[in-house]
CSV table of C-alpha atoms in Angstrom, one decimal:
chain,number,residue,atom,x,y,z
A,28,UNK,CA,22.1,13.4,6.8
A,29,UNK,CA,20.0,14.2,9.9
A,30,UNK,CA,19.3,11.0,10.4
A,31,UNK,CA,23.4,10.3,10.5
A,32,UNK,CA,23.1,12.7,12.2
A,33,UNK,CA,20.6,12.0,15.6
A,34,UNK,CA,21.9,8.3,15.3
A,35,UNK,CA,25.5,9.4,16.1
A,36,UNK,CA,27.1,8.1,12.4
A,37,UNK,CA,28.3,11.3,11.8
A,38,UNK,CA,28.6,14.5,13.1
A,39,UNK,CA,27.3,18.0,12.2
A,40,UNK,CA,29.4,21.0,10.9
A,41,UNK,CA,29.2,23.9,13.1
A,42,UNK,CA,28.2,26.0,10.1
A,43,UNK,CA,25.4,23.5,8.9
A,44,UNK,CA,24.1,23.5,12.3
A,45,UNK,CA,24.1,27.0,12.3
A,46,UNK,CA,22.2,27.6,8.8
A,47,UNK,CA,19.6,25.1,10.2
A,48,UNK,CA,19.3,26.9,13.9
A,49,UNK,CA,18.4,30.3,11.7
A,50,UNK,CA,15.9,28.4,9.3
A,51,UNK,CA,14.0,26.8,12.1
A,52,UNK,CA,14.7,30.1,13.9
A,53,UNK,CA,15.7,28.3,17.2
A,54,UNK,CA,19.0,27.9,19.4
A,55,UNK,CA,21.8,26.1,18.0
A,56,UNK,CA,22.1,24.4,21.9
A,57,UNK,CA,18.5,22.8,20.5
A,58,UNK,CA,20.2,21.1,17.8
A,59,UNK,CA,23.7,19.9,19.7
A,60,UNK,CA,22.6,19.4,22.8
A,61,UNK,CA,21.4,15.8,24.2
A,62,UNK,CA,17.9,15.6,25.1
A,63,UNK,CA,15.8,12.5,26.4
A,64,UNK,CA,13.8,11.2,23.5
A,65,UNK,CA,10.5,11.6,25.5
A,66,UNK,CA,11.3,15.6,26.0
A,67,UNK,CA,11.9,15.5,22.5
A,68,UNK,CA,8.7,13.8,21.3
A,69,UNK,CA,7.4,16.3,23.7
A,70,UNK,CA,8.9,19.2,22.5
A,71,UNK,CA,8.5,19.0,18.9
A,72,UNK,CA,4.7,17.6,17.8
A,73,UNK,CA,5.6,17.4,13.9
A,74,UNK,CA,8.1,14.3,15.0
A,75,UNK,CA,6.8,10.7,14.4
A,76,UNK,CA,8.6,7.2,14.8
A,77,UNK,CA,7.9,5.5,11.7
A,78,UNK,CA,7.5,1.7,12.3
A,79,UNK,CA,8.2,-0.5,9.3
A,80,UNK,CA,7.2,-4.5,8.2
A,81,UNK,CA,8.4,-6.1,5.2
A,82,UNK,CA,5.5,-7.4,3.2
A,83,UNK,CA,5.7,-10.1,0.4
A,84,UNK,CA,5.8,-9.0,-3.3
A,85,UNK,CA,3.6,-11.5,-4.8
A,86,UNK,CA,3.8,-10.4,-8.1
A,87,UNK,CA,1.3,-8.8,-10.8
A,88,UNK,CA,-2.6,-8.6,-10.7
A,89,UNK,CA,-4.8,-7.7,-13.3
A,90,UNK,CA,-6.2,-4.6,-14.1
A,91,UNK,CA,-8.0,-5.2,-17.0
A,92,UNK,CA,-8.0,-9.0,-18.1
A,93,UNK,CA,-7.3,-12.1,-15.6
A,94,UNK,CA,-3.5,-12.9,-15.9
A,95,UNK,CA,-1.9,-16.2,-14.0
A,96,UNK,CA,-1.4,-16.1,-10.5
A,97,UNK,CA,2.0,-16.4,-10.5
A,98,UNK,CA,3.4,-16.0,-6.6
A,99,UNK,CA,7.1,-14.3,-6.5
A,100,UNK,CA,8.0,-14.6,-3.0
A,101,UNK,CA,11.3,-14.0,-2.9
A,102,UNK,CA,10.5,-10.0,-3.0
A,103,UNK,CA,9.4,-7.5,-0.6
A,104,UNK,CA,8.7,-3.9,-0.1
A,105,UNK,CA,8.9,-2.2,3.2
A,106,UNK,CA,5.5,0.1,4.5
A,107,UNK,CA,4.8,1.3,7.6
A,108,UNK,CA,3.4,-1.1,10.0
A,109,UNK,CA,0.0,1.3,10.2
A,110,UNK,CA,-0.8,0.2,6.5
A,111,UNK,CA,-2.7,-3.2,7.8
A,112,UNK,CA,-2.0,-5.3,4.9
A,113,UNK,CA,-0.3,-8.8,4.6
A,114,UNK,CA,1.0,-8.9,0.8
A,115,UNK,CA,1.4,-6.7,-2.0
A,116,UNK,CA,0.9,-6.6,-5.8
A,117,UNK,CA,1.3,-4.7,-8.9
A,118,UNK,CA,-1.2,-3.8,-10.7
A,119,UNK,CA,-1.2,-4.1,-14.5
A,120,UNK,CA,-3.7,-2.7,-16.6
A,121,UNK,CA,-6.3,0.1,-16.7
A,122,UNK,CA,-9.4,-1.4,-15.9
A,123,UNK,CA,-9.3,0.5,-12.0
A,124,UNK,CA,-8.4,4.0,-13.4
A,125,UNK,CA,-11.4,5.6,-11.8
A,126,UNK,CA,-10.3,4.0,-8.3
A,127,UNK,CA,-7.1,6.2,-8.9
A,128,UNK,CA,-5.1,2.5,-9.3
A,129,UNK,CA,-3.2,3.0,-12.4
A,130,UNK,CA,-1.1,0.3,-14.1
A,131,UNK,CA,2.8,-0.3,-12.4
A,132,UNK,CA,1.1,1.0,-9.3
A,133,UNK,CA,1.2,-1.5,-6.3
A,134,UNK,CA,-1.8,-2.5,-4.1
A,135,UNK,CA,-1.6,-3.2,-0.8
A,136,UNK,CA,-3.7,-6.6,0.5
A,137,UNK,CA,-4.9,-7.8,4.0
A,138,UNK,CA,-5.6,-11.6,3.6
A,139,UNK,CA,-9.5,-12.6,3.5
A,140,UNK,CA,-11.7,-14.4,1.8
A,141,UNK,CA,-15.0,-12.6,2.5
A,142,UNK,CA,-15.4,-9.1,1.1
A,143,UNK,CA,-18.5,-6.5,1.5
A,144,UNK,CA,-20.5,-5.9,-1.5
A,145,UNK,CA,-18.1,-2.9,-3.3
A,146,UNK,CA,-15.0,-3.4,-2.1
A,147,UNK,CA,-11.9,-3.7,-4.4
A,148,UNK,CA,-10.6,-7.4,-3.9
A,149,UNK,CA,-8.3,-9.5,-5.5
A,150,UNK,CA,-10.0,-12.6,-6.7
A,151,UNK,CA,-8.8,-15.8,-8.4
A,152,UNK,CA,-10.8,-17.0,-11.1
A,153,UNK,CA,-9.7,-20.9,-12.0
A,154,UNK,CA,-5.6,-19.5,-11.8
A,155,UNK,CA,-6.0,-15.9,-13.2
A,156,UNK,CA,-6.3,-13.3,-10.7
A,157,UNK,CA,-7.8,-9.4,-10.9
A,158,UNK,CA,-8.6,-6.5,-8.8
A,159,UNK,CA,-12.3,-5.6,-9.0
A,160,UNK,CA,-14.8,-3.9,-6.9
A,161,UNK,CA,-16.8,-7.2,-5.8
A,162,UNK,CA,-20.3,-8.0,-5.3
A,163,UNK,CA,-22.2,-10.8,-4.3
A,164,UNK,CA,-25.7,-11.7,-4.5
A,165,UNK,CA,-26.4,-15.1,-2.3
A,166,UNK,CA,-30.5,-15.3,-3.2
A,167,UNK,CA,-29.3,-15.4,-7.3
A,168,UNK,CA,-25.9,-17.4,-6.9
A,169,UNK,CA,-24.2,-14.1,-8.6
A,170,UNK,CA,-20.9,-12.7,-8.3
A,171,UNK,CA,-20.1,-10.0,-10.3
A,172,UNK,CA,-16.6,-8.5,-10.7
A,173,UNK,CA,-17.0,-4.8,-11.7
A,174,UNK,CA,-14.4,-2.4,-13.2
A,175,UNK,CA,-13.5,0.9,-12.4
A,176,UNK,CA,-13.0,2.1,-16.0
A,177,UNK,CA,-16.5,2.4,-18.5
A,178,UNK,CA,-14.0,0.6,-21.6
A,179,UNK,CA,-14.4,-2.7,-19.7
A,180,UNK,CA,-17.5,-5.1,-18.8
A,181,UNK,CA,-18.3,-6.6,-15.7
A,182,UNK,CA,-17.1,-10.5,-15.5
A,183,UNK,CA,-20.2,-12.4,-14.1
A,184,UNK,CA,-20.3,-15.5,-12.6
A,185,UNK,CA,-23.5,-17.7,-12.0
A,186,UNK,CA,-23.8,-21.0,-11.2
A,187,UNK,CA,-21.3,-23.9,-11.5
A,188,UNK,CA,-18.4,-20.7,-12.5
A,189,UNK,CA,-18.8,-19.7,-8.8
A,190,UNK,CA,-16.5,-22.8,-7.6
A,191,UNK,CA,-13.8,-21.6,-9.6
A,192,UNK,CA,-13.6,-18.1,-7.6
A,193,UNK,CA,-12.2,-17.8,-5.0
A,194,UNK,CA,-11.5,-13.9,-2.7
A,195,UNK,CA,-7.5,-13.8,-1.3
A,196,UNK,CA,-7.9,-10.1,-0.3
A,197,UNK,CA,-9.4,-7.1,0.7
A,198,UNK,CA,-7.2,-3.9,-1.1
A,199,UNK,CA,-6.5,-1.3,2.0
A,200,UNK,CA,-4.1,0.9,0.1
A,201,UNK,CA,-2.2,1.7,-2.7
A,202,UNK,CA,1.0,3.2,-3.8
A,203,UNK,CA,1.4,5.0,-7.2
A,204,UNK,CA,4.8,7.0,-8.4
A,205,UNK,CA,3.9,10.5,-9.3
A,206,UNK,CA,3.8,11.0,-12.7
């Protein structure tokens, strides 16, 4: 309703601006009368614009064991443009509990395909993706992908297995519906 109200869709009632100038414990003139939107900013420190992106909803990743990578791009989610990622999924599964990613929650991606040693990437293995915390070791041609949640074991890869991985993210946030 505010927001009607500051973009000129509707109009206040002079009793609802009232009950909101004694809340706030200001002068009703404050609330009706037009002000620069720079003296506003300037006036009131608690008021932020709130830039948005729409990012691709790619679909699910695992939490627990590799699922196929199945890319839905015909969805998106709106976030603010200060979350720095390029795509989001949803996590299924348990296996990041301890990370505080919980399964239907959705993780937010920035595209790379170099990680540091503990991160949380998404990683395709052959066509199965997961979210693990990621660690490489170059001198013994190791990966290993490590869960967040004791009931599951590390996947390690060695060898020949490390052509069939492959990094497509860096997690930089998350999004979980309060329970």
């Amino acid at each position: 309703t505010f927001s009607d109200w500051i973009n000129g869709k509707k109009y206040p009632r002079i009793d609802k601006i009232e009950m909101m100038a004694n809340y706030f414990n200001i002068a009703k003139s404050d609330l009706v009368e037009s002000k620069d939107k720079q003296e506003l900013a300037s006036t009131y420190d608690n008021l932020y614009k709130l830039d948005k992106i729409k990012l691709p909803f790619l679909g699910k990743v695992a939490c627990g064991e590799p699922i196929f990578a199945d890319e839905d791009r015909e969805s998106y989610i709106m976030v603010g443009t200060d979350i720095g990622a390029d795509f989001c999924l949803q996590c299924q599964g348990d296996s990041m509990i301890n990370a505080r990613i919980h399964d239907g929650d959705i993780v937010f991606v920035k595209k790379t395909d170099i990680v540091e040693n503990g991160e949380i990437a998404v990683v395709i293995i052959d066509d199965e993706a997961t979210l693990k915390r990621f660690f490489y070791y170059r001198e013994q041609n190791l990966v290993i992908l490590k869960p967040e949640n004791p009931k599951y074991q590390d996947i390690i890869l060695t060898g020949e297995q490390l052509n069939q991985v492959r990094v497509i993210g860096r997690a930089v946030a998350f999004q979980s519906d309060v329970i």
